[in-house]
CSV table of C-alpha atoms and ligand atoms in Angstrom, one decimal:
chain,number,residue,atom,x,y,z
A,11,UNK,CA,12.1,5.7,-29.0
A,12,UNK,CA,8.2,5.5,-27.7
A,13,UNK,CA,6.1,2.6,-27.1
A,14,UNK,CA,2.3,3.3,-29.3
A,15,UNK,CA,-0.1,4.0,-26.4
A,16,UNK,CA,-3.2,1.9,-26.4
A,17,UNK,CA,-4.6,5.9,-26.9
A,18,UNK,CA,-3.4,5.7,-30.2
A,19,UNK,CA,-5.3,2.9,-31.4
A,20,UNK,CA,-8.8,2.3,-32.5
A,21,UNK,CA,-9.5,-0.4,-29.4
A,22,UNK,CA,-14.4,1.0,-29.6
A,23,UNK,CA,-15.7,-2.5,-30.4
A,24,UNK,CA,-12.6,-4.4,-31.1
A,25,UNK,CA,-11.8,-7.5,-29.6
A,26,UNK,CA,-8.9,-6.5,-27.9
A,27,UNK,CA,-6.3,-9.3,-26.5
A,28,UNK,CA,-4.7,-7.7,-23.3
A,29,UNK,CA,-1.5,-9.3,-21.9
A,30,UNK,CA,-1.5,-8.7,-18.1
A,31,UNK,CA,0.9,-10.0,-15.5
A,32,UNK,CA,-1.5,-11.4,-12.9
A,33,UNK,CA,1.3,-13.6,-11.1
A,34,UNK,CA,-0.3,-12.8,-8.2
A,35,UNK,CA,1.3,-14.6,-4.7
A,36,UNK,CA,-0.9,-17.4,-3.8
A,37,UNK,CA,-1.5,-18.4,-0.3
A,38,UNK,CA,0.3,-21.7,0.6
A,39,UNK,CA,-2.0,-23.8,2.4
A,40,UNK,CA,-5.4,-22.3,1.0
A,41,UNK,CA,-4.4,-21.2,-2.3
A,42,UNK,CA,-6.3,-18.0,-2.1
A,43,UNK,CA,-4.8,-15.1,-3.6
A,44,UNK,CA,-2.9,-13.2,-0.5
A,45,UNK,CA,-1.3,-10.0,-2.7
A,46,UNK,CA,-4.2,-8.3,-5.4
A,47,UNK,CA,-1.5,-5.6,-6.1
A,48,UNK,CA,-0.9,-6.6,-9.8
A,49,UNK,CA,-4.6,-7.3,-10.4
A,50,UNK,CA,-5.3,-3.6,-9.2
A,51,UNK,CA,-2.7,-2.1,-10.9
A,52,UNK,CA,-4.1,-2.9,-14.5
A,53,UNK,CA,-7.4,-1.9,-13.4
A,54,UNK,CA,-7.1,1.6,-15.1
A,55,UNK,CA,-6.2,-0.4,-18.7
A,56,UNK,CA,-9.1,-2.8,-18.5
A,57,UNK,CA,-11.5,0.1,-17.3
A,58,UNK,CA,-10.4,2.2,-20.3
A,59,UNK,CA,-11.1,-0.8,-22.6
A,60,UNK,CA,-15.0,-1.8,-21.0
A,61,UNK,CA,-15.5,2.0,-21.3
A,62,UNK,CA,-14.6,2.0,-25.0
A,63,UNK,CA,-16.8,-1.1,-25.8
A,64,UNK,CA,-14.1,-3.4,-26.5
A,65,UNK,CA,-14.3,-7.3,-26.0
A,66,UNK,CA,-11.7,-7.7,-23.8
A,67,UNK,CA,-9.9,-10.8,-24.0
A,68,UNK,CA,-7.1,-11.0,-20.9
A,69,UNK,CA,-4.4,-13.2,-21.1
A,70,UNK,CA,-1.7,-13.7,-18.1
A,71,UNK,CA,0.4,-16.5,-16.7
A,72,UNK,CA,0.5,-17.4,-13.6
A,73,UNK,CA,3.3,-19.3,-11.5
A,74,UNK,CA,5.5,-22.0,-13.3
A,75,UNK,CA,3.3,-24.7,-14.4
A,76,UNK,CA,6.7,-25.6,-16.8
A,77,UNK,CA,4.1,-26.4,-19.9
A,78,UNK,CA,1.1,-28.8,-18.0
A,79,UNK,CA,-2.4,-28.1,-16.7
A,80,UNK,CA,-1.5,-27.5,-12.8
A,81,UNK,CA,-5.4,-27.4,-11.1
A,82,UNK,CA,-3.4,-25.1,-8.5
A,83,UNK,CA,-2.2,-22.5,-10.8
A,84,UNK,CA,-5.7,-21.8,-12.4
A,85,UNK,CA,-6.6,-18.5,-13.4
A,86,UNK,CA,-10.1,-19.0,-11.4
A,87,UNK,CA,-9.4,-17.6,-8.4
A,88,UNK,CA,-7.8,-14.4,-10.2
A,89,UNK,CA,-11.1,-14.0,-12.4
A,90,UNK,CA,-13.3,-13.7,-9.5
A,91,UNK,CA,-11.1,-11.7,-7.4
A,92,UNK,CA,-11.1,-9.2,-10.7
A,93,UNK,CA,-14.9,-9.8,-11.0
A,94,UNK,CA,-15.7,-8.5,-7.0
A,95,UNK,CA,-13.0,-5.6,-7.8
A,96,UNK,CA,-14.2,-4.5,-10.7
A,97,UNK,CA,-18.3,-5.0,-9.8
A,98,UNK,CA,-18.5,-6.6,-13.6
A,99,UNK,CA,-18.4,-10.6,-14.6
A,100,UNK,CA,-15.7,-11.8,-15.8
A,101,UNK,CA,-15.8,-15.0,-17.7
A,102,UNK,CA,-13.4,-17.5,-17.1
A,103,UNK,CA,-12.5,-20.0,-20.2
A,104,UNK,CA,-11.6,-23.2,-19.8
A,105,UNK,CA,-8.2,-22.6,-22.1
A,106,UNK,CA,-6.2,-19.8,-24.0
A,107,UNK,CA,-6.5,-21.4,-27.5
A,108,UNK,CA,-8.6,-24.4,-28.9
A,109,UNK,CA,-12.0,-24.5,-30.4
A,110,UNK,CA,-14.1,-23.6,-27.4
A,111,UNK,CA,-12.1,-20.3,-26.5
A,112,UNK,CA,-12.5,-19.3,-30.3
A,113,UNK,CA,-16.5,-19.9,-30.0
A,114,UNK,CA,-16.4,-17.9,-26.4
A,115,UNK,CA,-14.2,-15.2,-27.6
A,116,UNK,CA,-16.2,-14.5,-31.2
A,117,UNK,CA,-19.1,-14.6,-28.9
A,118,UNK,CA,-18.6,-12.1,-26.4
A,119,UNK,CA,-20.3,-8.8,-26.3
A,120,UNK,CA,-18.8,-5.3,-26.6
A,121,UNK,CA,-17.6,-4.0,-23.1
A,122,UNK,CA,-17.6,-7.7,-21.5
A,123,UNK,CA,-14.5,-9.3,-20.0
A,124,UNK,CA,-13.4,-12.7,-20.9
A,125,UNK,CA,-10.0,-14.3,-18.8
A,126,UNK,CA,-8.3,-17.2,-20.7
A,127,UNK,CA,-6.8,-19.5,-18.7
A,128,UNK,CA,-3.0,-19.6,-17.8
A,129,UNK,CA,-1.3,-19.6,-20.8
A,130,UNK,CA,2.0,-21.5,-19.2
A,131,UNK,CA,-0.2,-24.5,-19.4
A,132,UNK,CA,1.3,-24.5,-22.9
A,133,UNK,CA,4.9,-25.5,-23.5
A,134,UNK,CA,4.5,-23.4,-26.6
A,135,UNK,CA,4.0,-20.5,-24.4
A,136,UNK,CA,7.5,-19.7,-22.8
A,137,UNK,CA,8.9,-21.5,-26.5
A,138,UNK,CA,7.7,-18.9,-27.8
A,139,UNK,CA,6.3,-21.2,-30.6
A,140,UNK,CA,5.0,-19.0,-33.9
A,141,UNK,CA,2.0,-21.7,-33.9
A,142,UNK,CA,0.9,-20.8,-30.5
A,143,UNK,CA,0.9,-17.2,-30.9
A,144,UNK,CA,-1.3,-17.1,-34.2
A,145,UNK,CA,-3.9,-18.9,-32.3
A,146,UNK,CA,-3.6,-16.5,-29.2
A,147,UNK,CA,-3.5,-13.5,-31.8
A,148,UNK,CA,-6.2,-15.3,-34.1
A,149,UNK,CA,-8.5,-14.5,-30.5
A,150,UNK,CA,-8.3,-10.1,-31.4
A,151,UNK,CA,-8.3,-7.9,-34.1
A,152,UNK,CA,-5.4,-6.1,-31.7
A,153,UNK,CA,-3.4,-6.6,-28.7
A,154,UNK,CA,-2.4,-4.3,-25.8
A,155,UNK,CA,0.1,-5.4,-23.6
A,156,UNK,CA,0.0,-4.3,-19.8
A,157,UNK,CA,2.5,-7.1,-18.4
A,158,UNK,CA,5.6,-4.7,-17.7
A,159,UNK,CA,6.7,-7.7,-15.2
A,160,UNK,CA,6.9,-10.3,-17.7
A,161,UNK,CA,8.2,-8.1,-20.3
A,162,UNK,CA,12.0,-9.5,-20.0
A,163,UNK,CA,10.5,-12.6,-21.0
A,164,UNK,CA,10.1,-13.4,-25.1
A,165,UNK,CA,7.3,-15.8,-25.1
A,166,UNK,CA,4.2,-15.9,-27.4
A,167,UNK,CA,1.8,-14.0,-25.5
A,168,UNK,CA,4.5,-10.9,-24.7
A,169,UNK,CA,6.7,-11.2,-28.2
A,170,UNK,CA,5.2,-13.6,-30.5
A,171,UNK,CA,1.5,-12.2,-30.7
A,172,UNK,CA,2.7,-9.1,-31.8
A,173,UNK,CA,3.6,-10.1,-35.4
A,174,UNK,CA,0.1,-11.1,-36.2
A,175,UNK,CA,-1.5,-7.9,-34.8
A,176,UNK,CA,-1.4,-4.2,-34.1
A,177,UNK,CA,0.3,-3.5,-30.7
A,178,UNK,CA,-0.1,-1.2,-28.1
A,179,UNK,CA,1.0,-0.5,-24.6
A,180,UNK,CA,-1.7,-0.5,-21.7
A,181,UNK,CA,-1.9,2.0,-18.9
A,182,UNK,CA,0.4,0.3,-16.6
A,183,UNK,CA,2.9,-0.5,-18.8
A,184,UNK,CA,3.3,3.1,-19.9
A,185,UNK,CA,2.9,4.2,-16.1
A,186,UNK,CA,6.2,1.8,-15.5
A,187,UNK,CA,8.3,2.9,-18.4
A,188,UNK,CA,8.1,6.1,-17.6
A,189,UNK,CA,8.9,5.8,-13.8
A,190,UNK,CA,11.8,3.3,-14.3
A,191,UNK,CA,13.0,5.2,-17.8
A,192,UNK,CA,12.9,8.8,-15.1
A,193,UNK,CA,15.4,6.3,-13.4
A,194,UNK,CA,17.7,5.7,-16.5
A,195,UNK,CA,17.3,9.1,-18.2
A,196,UNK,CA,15.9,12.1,-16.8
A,197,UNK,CA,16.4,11.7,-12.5
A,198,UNK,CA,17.8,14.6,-10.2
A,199,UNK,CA,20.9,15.1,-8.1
A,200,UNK,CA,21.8,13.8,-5.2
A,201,UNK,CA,20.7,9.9,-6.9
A,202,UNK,CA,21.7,7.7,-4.5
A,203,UNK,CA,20.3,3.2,-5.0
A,204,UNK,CA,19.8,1.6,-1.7
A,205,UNK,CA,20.4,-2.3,-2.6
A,206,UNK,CA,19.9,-5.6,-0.8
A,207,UNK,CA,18.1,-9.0,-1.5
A,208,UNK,CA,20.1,-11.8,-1.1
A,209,UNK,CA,22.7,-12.1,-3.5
A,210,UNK,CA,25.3,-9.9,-5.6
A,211,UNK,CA,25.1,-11.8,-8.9
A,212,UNK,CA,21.6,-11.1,-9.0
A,213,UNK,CA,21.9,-7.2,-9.0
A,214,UNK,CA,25.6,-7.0,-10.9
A,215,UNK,CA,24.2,-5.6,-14.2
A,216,UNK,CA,21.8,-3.4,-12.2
A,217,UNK,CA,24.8,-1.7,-10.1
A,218,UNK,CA,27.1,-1.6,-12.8
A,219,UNK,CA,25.1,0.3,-15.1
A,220,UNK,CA,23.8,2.6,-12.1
A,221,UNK,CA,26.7,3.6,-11.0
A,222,UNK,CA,27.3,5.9,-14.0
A,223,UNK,CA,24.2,7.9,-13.1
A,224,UNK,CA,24.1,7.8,-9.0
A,225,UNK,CA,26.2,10.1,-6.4
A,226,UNK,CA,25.4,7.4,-3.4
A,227,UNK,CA,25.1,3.6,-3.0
A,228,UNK,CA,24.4,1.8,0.0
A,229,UNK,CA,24.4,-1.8,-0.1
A,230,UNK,CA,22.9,-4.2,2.9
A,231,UNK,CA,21.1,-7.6,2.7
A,232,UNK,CA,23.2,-10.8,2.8
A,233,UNK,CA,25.0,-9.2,-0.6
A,234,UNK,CA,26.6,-6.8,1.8
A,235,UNK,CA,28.7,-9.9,3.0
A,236,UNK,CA,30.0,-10.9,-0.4
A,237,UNK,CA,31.6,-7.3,-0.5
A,238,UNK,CA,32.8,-7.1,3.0
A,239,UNK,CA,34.6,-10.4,2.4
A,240,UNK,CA,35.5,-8.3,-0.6
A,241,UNK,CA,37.1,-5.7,1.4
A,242,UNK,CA,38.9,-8.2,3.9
A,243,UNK,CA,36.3,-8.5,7.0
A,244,UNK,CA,35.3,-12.2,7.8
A,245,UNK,CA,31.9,-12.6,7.9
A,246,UNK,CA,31.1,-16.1,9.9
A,247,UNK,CA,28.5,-18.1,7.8
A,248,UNK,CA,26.9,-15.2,5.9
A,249,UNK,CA,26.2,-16.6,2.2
A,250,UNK,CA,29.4,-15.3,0.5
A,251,UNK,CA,29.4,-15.5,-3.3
A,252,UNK,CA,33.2,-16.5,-3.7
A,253,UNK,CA,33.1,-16.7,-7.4
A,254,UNK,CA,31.8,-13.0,-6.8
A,255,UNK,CA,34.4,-11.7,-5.2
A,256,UNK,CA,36.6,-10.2,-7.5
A,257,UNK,CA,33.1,-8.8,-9.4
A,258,UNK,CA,32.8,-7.0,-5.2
A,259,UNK,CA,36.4,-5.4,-5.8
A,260,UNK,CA,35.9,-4.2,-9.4
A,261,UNK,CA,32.4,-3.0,-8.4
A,262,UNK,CA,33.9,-0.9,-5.3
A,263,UNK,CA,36.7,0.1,-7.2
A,264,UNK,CA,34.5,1.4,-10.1
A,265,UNK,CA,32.5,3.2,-7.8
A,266,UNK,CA,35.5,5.1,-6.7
A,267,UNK,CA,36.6,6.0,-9.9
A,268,UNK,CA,33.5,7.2,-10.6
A,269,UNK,CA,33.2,9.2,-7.2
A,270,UNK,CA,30.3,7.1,-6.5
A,271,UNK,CA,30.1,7.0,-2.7
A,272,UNK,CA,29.6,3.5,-2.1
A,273,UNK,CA,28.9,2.5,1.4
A,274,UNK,CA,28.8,-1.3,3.4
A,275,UNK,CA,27.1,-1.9,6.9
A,276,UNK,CA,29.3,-0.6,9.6
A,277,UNK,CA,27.3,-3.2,12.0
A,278,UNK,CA,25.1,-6.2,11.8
A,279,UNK,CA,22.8,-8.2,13.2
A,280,UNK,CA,23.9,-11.9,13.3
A,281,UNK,CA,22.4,-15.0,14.2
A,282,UNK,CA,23.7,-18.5,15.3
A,283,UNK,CA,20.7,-19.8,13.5
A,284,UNK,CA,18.3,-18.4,10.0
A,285,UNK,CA,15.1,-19.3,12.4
A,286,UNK,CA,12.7,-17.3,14.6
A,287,UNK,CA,13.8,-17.0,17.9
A,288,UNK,CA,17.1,-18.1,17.8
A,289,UNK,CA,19.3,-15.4,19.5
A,290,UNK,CA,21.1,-12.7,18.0
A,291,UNK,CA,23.3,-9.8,18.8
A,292,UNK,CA,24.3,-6.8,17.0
A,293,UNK,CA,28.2,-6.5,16.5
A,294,UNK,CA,30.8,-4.1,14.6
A,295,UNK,CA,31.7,-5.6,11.0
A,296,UNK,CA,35.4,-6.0,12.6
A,297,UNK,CA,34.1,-8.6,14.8
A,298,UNK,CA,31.5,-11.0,13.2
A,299,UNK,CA,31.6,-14.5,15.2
A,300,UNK,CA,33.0,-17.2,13.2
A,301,UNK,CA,29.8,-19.0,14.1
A,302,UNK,CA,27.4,-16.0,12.9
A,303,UNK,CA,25.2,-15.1,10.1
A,304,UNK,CA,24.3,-11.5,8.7
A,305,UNK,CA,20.2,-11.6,9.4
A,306,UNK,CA,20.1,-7.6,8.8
A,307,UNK,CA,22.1,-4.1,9.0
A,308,UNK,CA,22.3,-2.8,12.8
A,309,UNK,CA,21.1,0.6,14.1
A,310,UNK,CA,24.1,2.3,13.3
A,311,UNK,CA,24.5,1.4,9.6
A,312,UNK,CA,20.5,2.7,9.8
A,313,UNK,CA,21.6,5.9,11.0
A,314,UNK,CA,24.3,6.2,8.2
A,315,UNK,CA,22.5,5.2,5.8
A,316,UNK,CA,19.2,7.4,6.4
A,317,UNK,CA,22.0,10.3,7.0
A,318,UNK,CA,23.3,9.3,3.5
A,319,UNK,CA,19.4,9.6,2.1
A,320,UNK,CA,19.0,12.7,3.9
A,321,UNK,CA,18.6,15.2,1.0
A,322,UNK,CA,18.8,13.3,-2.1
A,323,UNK,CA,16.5,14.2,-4.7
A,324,UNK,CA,16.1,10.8,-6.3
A,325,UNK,CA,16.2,7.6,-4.4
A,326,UNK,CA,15.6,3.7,-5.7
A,327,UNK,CA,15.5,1.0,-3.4
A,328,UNK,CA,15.7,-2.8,-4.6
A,329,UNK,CA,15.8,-5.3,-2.1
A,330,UNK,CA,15.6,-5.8,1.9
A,331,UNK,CA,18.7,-5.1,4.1
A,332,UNK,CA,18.1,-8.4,5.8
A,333,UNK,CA,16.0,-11.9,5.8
A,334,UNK,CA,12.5,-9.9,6.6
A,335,UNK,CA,10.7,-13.4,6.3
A,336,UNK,CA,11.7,-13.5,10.2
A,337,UNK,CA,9.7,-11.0,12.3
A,338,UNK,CA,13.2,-10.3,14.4
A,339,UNK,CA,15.3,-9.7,11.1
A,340,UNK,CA,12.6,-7.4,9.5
A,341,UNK,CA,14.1,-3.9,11.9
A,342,UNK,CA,17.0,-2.9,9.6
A,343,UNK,CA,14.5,-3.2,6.0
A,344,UNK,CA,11.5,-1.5,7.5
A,345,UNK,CA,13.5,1.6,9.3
A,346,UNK,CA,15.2,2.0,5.6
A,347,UNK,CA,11.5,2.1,3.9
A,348,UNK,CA,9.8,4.4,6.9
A,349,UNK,CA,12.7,6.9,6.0
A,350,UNK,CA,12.3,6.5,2.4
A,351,UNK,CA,9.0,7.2,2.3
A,352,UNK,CA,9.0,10.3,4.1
A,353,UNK,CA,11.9,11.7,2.0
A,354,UNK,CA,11.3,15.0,-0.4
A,355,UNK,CA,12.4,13.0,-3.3
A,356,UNK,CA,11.6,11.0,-5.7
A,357,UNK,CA,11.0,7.6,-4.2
A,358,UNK,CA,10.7,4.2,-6.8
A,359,UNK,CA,10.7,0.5,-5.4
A,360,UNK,CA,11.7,-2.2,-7.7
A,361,UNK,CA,11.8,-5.9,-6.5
A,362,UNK,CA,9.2,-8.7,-5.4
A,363,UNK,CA,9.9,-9.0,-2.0
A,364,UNK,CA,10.7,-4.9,-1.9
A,365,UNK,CA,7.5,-3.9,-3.0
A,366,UNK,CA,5.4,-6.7,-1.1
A,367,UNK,CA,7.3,-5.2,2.0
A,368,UNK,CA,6.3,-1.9,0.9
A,369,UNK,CA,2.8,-2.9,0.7
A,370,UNK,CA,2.4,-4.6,4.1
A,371,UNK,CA,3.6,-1.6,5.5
A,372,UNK,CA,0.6,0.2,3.7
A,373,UNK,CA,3.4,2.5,2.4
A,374,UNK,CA,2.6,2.4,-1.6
A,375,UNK,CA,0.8,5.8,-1.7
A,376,UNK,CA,4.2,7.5,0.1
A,377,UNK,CA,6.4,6.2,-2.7
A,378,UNK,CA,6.6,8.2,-6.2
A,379,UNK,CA,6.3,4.5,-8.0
A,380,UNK,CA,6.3,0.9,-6.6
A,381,UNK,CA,7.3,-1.3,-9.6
A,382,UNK,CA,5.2,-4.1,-10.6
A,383,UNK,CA,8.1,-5.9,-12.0
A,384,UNK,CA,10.9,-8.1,-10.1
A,385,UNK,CA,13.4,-9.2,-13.2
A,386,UNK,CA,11.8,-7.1,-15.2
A,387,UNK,CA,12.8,-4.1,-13.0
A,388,UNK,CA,15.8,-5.4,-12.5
A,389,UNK,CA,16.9,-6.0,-16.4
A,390,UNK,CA,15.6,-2.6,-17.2
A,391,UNK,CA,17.6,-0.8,-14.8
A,392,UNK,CA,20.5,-2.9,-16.3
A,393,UNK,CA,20.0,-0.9,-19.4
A,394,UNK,CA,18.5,-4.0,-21.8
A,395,UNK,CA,15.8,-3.1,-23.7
A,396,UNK,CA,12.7,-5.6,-22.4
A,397,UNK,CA,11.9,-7.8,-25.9
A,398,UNK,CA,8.3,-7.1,-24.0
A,399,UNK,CA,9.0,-3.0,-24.8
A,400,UNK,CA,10.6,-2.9,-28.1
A,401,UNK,CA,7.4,-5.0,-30.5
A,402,UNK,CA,5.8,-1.8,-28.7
A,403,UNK,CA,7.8,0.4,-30.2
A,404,UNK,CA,6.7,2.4,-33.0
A,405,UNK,CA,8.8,1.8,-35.5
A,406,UNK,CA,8.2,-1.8,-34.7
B,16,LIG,P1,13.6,-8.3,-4.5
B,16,LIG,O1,12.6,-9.4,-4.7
B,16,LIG,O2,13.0,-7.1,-3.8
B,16,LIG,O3,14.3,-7.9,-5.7
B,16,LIG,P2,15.7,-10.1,-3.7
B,16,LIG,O4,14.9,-11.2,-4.4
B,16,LIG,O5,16.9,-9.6,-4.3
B,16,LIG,O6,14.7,-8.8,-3.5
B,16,LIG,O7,16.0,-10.5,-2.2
B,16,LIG,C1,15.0,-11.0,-1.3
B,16,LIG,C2,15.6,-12.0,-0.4
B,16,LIG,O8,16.8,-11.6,0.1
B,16,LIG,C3,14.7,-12.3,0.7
B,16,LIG,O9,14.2,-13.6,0.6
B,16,LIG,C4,15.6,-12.1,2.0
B,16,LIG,O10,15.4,-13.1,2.9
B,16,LIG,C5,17.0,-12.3,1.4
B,16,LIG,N1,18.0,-11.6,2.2
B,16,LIG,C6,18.1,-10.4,2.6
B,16,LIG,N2,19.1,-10.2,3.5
B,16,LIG,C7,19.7,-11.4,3.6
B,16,LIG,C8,20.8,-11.9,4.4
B,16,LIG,N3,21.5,-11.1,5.2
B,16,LIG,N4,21.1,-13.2,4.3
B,16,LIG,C9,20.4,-14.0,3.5
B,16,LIG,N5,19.3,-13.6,2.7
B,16,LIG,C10,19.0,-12.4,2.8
B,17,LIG,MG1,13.0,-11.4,-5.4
């Protein structure tokens, strides 16, 4: 089934209402905006809209105000940082519904941007309340919908606003369902899922519906130690997910049956501590201390692993091998994602922290796709259809 491209639609002098995600990473102490990635990567949509002469009305949320006006989680910053990018104003408005916004959007010129404030001020917003999304939708004459990382989420301003107008998916949103549906439908042999990130009952869905597709799986992070508990080796203090455990076994066993080959760190780095500079020591998986924590896979499960990669055509990595945060725990993820991006293949990132990592390392460009989306990635590759995707759809 296909999504109606905002190409399809008649968007030259509309007032368009375009659903980003700009949940952009904010700095802690200054508040500035340390991660533009999502702002840039809806740049081609809002271009395409100024170019046709459309009012363009952008709508995003940003962090989890849970319903209240949080001063710190103001769109401002995000409408000046697209303003500079962009070399255009961008208006900010003081709200995403009420009166003024009304005036401000009726008034606003063809080709002109105007940013509504973060619509999670609103309890309606994530309640997904009918109310809340005529008003939003009340703003346009038709709404494109860019925000493939909130697109697992059925609020008003991803599901609601569609009833009330024609819908369309923007640039990125297109660019993402195609890269991640490549994943689902249409990759190349040898497929093989590097996974990490911190916990297995996060990514259970995701490996259970990849393993029916992939030849390889390698699995590091601290949801390697859930499975090697799994498989009988004592892991120290590692986070183990015991309620996960049998999920580990059916998981390995499936991936046998399915000639899946699945592999776990053969060594790890552990620490006495989780802290910077506390000392560590690589060791065998036979013989973690009983007083040690996996921080990240060692050099030789890097070697396997990149010998493992070596060749395949498709490759998707979702999450670091160990806790990156910590300069000295970083070796094992950033090895995995030098290799990967030099790799004949092709190369998609899915995750938060993944594709943050991928960007310090000024790595994007090397990678065939670097997904905007963290759950959203991660309930796609699950095999749910995004509420988000289907009011796009045709038929819809
Ligand atoms: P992504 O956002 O890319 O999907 P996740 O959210 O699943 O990735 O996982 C990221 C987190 O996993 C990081 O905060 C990292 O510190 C944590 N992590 C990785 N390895 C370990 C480990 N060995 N022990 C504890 N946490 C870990
Ligand atoms: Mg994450």
């Amino acid at each position: 089934m296909e999504e109606r491209s905002v190409r399809e639609i008649d968007v030259r002098g509309k007032r368009v209402l375009l659903r980003v995600d700009f949940n952009v990473p904010l700095d802690v102490g200054t508040g500035s905006i340390s991660d533009d990635h999502r702002i840039r990567a809806s740049l081609p949509t809002i271009q395409y809209l100024v170019d046709c002469g459309a009012k363009v009305i952008i709508c995003s949320h940003l962090g989890r105000p849970k319903g209240k006006v949080v001063e710190g989680l103001s769109l401002k910053p995000v409408a000046e940082r697209l303003s500079r990018i962009m070399g255009l104003p961008v208006r900010m408005a003081g709200d995403c519904v009420g009166d003024e916004v009304k005036r401000e959007a009726r008034e606003l010129e063809g080709g002109k941007i105007l940013l509504l404030e973060n619509v999670r001020f609103h309890p309606e917003e994530e309640a997904n309340d009918p109310g809340f999304a005529c008003s939003l939708a009340g703003l346009a004459d038709v709404y494109v919908d860019d925000a493939f990382g909130t697109a697992h989420r059925a609020h008003a301003s991803t599901v609601g606003v569609s009833r009330y107008l024609p819908s369309a998916a923007g640039f990125l949103m297109e660019k993402e369902l195609d890269a991640m549906g490549n994943l689902l439908h249409d990759y190349e042999h040898p497929f093989a899922c590097l996974i990490g990130g911190a916990k297995v009952s996060d990514k259970i869905g995701l490996l259970q519906n990849m393993l029916k597709k992939i030849d390889i799986l390698l699995v590091g992070g601290g949801m390697a130690a859930t499975f090697l508990r799994a498989e009988g080796y004592e892991t120290g203090f590692s986070l183990v997910e015991k309620d996960k455990l049998n999920k580990a076994r059916e998981l390995l066993d499936d991936a046998h049956a399915l000639h899946v080959s699945f592999r776990l760190p053969c060594d790890v780095l552990v620490s006495r501590e989780i802290r910077k500079g506390s000392p560590c020591e690589v060791v065998p998986i036979e013989s973690i201390p009983d007083d040690g924590c996996i921080v990240d896979i060692g050099p030789k499960t890097v070697e396997l692993f990149c010998r493992k990669l070596t060749g395949c055509r498709t490759v998707m990595w979702n999450g670091p091998m160990g806790i990156y945060e910590i300069p000295e725990f970083s070796q094992g993820t950033k090895l995995m994602v030098d290799f990967i991006s030099k790799l004949d293949a092709v190369t998609v990132v899915g995750g938060g922290s993944s594709a943050e990592i991928v960007h310090q390392m000024g790595l994007s460009e090397k990678m065939t796709h670097v997904s905007t989306g963290g759950g959203a990635t991660l309930r796609f590759l699950e095999g749910t259809v995004l509420p988000g995707v289907e009011v796009l759809r045709k038929e819809t």
